[in-house]
CSV table of C-alpha atoms and ligand atoms in Angstrom, one decimal:
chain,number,residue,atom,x,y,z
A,248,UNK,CA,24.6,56.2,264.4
A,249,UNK,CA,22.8,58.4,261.8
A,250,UNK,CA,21.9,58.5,258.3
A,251,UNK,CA,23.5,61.0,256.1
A,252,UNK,CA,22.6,61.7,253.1
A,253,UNK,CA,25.1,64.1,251.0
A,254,UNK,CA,24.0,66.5,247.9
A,255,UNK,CA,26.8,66.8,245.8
A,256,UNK,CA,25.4,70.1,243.4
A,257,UNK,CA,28.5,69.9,241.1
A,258,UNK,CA,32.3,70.5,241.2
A,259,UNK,CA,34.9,69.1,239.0
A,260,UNK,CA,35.9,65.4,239.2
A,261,UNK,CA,38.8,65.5,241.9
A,262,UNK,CA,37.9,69.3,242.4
A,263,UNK,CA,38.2,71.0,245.8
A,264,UNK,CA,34.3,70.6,246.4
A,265,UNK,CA,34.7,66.6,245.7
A,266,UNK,CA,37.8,66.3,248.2
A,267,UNK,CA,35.5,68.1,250.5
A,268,UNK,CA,32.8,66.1,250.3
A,269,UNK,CA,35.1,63.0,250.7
A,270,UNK,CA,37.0,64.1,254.1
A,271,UNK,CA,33.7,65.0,255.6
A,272,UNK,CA,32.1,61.7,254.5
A,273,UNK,CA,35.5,60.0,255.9
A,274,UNK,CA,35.2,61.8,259.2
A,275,UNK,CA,31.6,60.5,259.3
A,276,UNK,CA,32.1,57.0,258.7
A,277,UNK,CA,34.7,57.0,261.2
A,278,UNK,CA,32.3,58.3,263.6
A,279,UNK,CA,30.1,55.3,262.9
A,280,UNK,CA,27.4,57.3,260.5
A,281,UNK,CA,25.9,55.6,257.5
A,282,UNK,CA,26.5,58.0,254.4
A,283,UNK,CA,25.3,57.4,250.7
A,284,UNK,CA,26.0,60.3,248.2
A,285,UNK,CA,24.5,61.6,245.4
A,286,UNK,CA,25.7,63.7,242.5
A,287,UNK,CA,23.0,65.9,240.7
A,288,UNK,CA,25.6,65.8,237.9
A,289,UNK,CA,25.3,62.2,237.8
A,290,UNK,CA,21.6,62.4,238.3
A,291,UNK,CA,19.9,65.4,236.9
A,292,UNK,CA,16.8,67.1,238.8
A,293,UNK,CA,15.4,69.6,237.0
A,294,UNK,CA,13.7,72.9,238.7
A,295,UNK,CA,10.4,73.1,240.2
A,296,UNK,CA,7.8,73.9,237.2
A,297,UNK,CA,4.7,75.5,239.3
A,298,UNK,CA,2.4,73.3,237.9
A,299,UNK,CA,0.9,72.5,241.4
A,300,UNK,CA,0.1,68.8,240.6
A,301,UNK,CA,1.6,67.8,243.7
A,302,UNK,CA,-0.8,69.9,245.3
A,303,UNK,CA,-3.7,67.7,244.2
A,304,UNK,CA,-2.3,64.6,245.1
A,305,UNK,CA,0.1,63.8,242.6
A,306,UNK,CA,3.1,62.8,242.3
A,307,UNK,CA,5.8,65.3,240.8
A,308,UNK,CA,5.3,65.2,237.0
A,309,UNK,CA,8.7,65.7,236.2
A,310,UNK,CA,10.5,62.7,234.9
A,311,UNK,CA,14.2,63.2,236.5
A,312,UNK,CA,16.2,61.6,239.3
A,313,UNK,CA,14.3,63.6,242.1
A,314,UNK,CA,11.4,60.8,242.2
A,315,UNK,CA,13.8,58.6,243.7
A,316,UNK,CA,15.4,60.6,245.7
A,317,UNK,CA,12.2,61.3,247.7
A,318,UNK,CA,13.1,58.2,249.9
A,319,UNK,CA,16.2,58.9,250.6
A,320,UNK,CA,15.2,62.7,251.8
A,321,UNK,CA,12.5,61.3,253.6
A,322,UNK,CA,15.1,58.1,255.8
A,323,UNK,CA,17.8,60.3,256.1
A,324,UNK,CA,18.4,62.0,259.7
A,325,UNK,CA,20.9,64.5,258.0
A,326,UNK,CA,21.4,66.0,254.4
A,327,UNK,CA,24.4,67.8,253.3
A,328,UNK,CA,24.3,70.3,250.7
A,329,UNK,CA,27.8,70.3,248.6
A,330,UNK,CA,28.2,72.9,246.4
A,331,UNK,CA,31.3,75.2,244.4
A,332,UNK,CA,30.4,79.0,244.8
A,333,UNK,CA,29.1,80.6,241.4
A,334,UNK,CA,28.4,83.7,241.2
A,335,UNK,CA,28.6,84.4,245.2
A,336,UNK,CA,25.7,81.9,245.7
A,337,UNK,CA,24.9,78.1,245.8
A,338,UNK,CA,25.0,76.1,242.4
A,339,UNK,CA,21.8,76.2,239.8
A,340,UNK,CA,22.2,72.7,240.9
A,341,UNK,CA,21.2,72.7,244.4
A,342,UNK,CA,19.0,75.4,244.0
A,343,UNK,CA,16.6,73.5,241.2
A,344,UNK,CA,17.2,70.2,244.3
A,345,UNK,CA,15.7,72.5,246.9
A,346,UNK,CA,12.9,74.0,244.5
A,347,UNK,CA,11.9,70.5,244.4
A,348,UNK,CA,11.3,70.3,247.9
A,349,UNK,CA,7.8,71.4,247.3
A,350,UNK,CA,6.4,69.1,245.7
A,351,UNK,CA,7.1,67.0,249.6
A,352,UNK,CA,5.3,69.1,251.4
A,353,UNK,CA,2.5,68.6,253.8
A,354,UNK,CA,-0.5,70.3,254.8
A,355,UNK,CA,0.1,71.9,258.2
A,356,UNK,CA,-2.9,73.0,259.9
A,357,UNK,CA,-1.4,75.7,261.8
A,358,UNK,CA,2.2,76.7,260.3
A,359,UNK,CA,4.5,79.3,262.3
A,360,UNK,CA,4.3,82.8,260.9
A,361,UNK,CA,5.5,83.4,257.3
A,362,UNK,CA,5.8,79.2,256.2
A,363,UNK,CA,2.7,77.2,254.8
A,364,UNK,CA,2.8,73.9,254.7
A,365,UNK,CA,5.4,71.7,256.4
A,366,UNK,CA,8.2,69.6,256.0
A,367,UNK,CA,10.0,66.8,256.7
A,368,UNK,CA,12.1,67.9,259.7
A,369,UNK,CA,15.9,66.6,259.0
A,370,UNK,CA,19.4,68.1,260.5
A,371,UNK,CA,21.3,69.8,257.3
A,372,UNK,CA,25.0,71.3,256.6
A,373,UNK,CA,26.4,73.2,254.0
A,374,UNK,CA,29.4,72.9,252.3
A,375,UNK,CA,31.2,75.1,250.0
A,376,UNK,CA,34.3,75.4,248.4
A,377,UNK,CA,35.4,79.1,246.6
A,378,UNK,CA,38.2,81.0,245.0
A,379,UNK,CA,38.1,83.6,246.8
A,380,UNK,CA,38.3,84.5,250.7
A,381,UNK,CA,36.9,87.9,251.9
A,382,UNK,CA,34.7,88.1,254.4
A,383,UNK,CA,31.6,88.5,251.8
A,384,UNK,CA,32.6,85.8,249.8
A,385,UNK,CA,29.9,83.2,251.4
A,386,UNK,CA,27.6,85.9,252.3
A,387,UNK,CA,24.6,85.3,250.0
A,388,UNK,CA,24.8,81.3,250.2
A,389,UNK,CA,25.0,81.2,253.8
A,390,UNK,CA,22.2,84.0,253.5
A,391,UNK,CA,20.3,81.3,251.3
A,392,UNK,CA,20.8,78.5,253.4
A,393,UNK,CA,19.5,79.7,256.8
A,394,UNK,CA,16.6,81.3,255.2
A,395,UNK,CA,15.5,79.2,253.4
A,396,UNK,CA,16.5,75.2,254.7
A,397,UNK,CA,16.7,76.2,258.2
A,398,UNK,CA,14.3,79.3,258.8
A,399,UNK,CA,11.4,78.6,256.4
A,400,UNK,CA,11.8,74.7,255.1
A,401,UNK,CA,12.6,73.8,259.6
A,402,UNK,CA,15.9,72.0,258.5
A,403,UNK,CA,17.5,71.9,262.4
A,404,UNK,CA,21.4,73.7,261.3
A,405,UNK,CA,23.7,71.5,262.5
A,406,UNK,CA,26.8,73.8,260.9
A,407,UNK,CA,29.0,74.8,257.7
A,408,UNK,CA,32.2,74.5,256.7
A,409,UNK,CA,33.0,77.9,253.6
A,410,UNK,CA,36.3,76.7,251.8
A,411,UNK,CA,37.3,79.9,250.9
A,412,UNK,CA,41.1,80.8,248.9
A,413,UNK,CA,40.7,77.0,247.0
A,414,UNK,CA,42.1,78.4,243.6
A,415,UNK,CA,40.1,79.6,240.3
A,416,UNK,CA,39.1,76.3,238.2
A,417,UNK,CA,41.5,77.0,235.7
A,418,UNK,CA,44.0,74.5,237.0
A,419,UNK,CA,44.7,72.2,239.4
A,420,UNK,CA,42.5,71.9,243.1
A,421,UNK,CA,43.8,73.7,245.1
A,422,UNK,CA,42.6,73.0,248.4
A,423,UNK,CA,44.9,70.4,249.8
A,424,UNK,CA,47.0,72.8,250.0
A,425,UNK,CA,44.2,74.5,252.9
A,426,UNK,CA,42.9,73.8,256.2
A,427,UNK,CA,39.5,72.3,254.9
A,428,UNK,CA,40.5,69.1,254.3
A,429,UNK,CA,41.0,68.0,257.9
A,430,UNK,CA,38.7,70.4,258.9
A,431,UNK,CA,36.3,68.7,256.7
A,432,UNK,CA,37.2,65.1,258.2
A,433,UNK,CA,36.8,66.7,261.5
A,434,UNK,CA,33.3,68.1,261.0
A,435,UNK,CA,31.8,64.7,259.3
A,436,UNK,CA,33.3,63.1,262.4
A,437,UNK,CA,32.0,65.6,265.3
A,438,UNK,CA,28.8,66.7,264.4
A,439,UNK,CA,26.9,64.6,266.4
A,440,UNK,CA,29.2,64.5,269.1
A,441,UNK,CA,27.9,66.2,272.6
B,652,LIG,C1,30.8,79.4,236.9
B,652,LIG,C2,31.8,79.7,238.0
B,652,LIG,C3,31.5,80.7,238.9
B,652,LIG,C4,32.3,80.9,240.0
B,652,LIG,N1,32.0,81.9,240.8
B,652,LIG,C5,32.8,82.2,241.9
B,652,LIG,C6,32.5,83.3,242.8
B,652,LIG,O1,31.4,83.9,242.7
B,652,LIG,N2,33.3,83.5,243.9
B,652,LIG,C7,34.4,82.7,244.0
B,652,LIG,O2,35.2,83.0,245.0
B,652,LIG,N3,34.7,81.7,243.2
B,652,LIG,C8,33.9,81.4,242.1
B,652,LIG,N4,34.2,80.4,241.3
B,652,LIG,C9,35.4,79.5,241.6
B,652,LIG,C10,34.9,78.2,242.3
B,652,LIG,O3,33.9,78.5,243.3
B,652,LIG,C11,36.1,77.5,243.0
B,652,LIG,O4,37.2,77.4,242.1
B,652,LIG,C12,35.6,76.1,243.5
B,652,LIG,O5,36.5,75.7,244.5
B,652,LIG,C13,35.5,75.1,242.3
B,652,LIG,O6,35.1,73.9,242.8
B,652,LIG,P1,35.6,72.5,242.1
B,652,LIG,O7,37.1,72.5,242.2
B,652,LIG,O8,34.9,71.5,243.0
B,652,LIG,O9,35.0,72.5,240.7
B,652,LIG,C14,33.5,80.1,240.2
B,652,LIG,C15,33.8,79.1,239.3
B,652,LIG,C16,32.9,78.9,238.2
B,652,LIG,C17,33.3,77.8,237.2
């Protein structure tokens, strides 16, 4: 059994990225993981400010939800990164979580080439939901995600699931009427299976 901790970085109430996040979650807990979501709309963390305090020994000094989310980061064996597509990447949302990752770094005496500090070393997934479906659409937040949670921050990629063709947000979610649903289910239930 494993610990899973979801990153919901926005998407309507009911939206496609919500119902996605819910089947994977379902296909988890029927798999016998422990899950616990959070919504950065629900709890706002701000982007990183470069002030460096953390670098002296203190804690973050932004006031936002990120403080106590450290915990959870730090007990889970898996974080998921939810996120709608805007503007062909990941959600200001996630991107201001992940910024934030630097201030729970550690001093690594000898880092691989190109990272300099280290990291808590956790399996992570993506997943997206989008309007469109070309073969570009999920280019740049794929791009995003293996560079920088799985090459540089050591995040071990344990997969994605791209929602593509979900419908525009003007209207109605669209994505029960797609594959991703059970595909989602499917994933949360599998991913840790040999
Ligand atoms: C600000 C904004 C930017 C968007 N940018 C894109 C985009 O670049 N490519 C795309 O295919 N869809 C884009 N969309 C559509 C959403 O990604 C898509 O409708 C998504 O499934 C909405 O998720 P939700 O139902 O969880 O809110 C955008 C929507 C909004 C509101």
């Amino acid at each position: 059994m494993k610990k899973i901790l979801v990153i919901q970085g926005g998407g309507r109430a009911n939206g496609n990225t919500t119902q996605l996040v819910e089947h994977f979650i379902k296909g988890a807990e029927y798999a016998g993981h422990s899950v616990e979501k959070i919504s950065l709309l629900k709890n706002e963390v701000k982007g990183c400010l470069g002030c460096n305090a953390c670098r002296y020994g203190k804690p973050c000094i932004q006031k936002d939800a990120f403080n106590d989310i450290i915990p959870k980061i730090k007990g889970a064996d898996c974080i998921a990164f939810a996120s709608p597509l805007y503007f062909w990447t990941v959600s200001s949302r996630i991107k201001a979580f992940i910024e934030r990752f630097y201030c729970i770094a550690e001093e690594d005496p000898a880092p691989p080439l190109g990272r300099y500090e280290k990291y808590p070393v956790k399996d992570c997934v993506l997943l997206m939901t989008a309007a469109d479906n070309f073969f570009w659409t999920f280019q740049q937040a794929e791009a995003y995600y293996k560079f920088t949670l799985v090459n540089y921050i050591g995040f071990r990629d344990k997969g994605m699931l791209l929602a593509g063709g979900c419908g525009d947000t003007n209207g109605k979610a669209q994505i029960d009427k797609t594959k991703y649903l059970r595909e989602a289910f499917e994933f949360g239930e599998s991913m840790y299976k040999s």
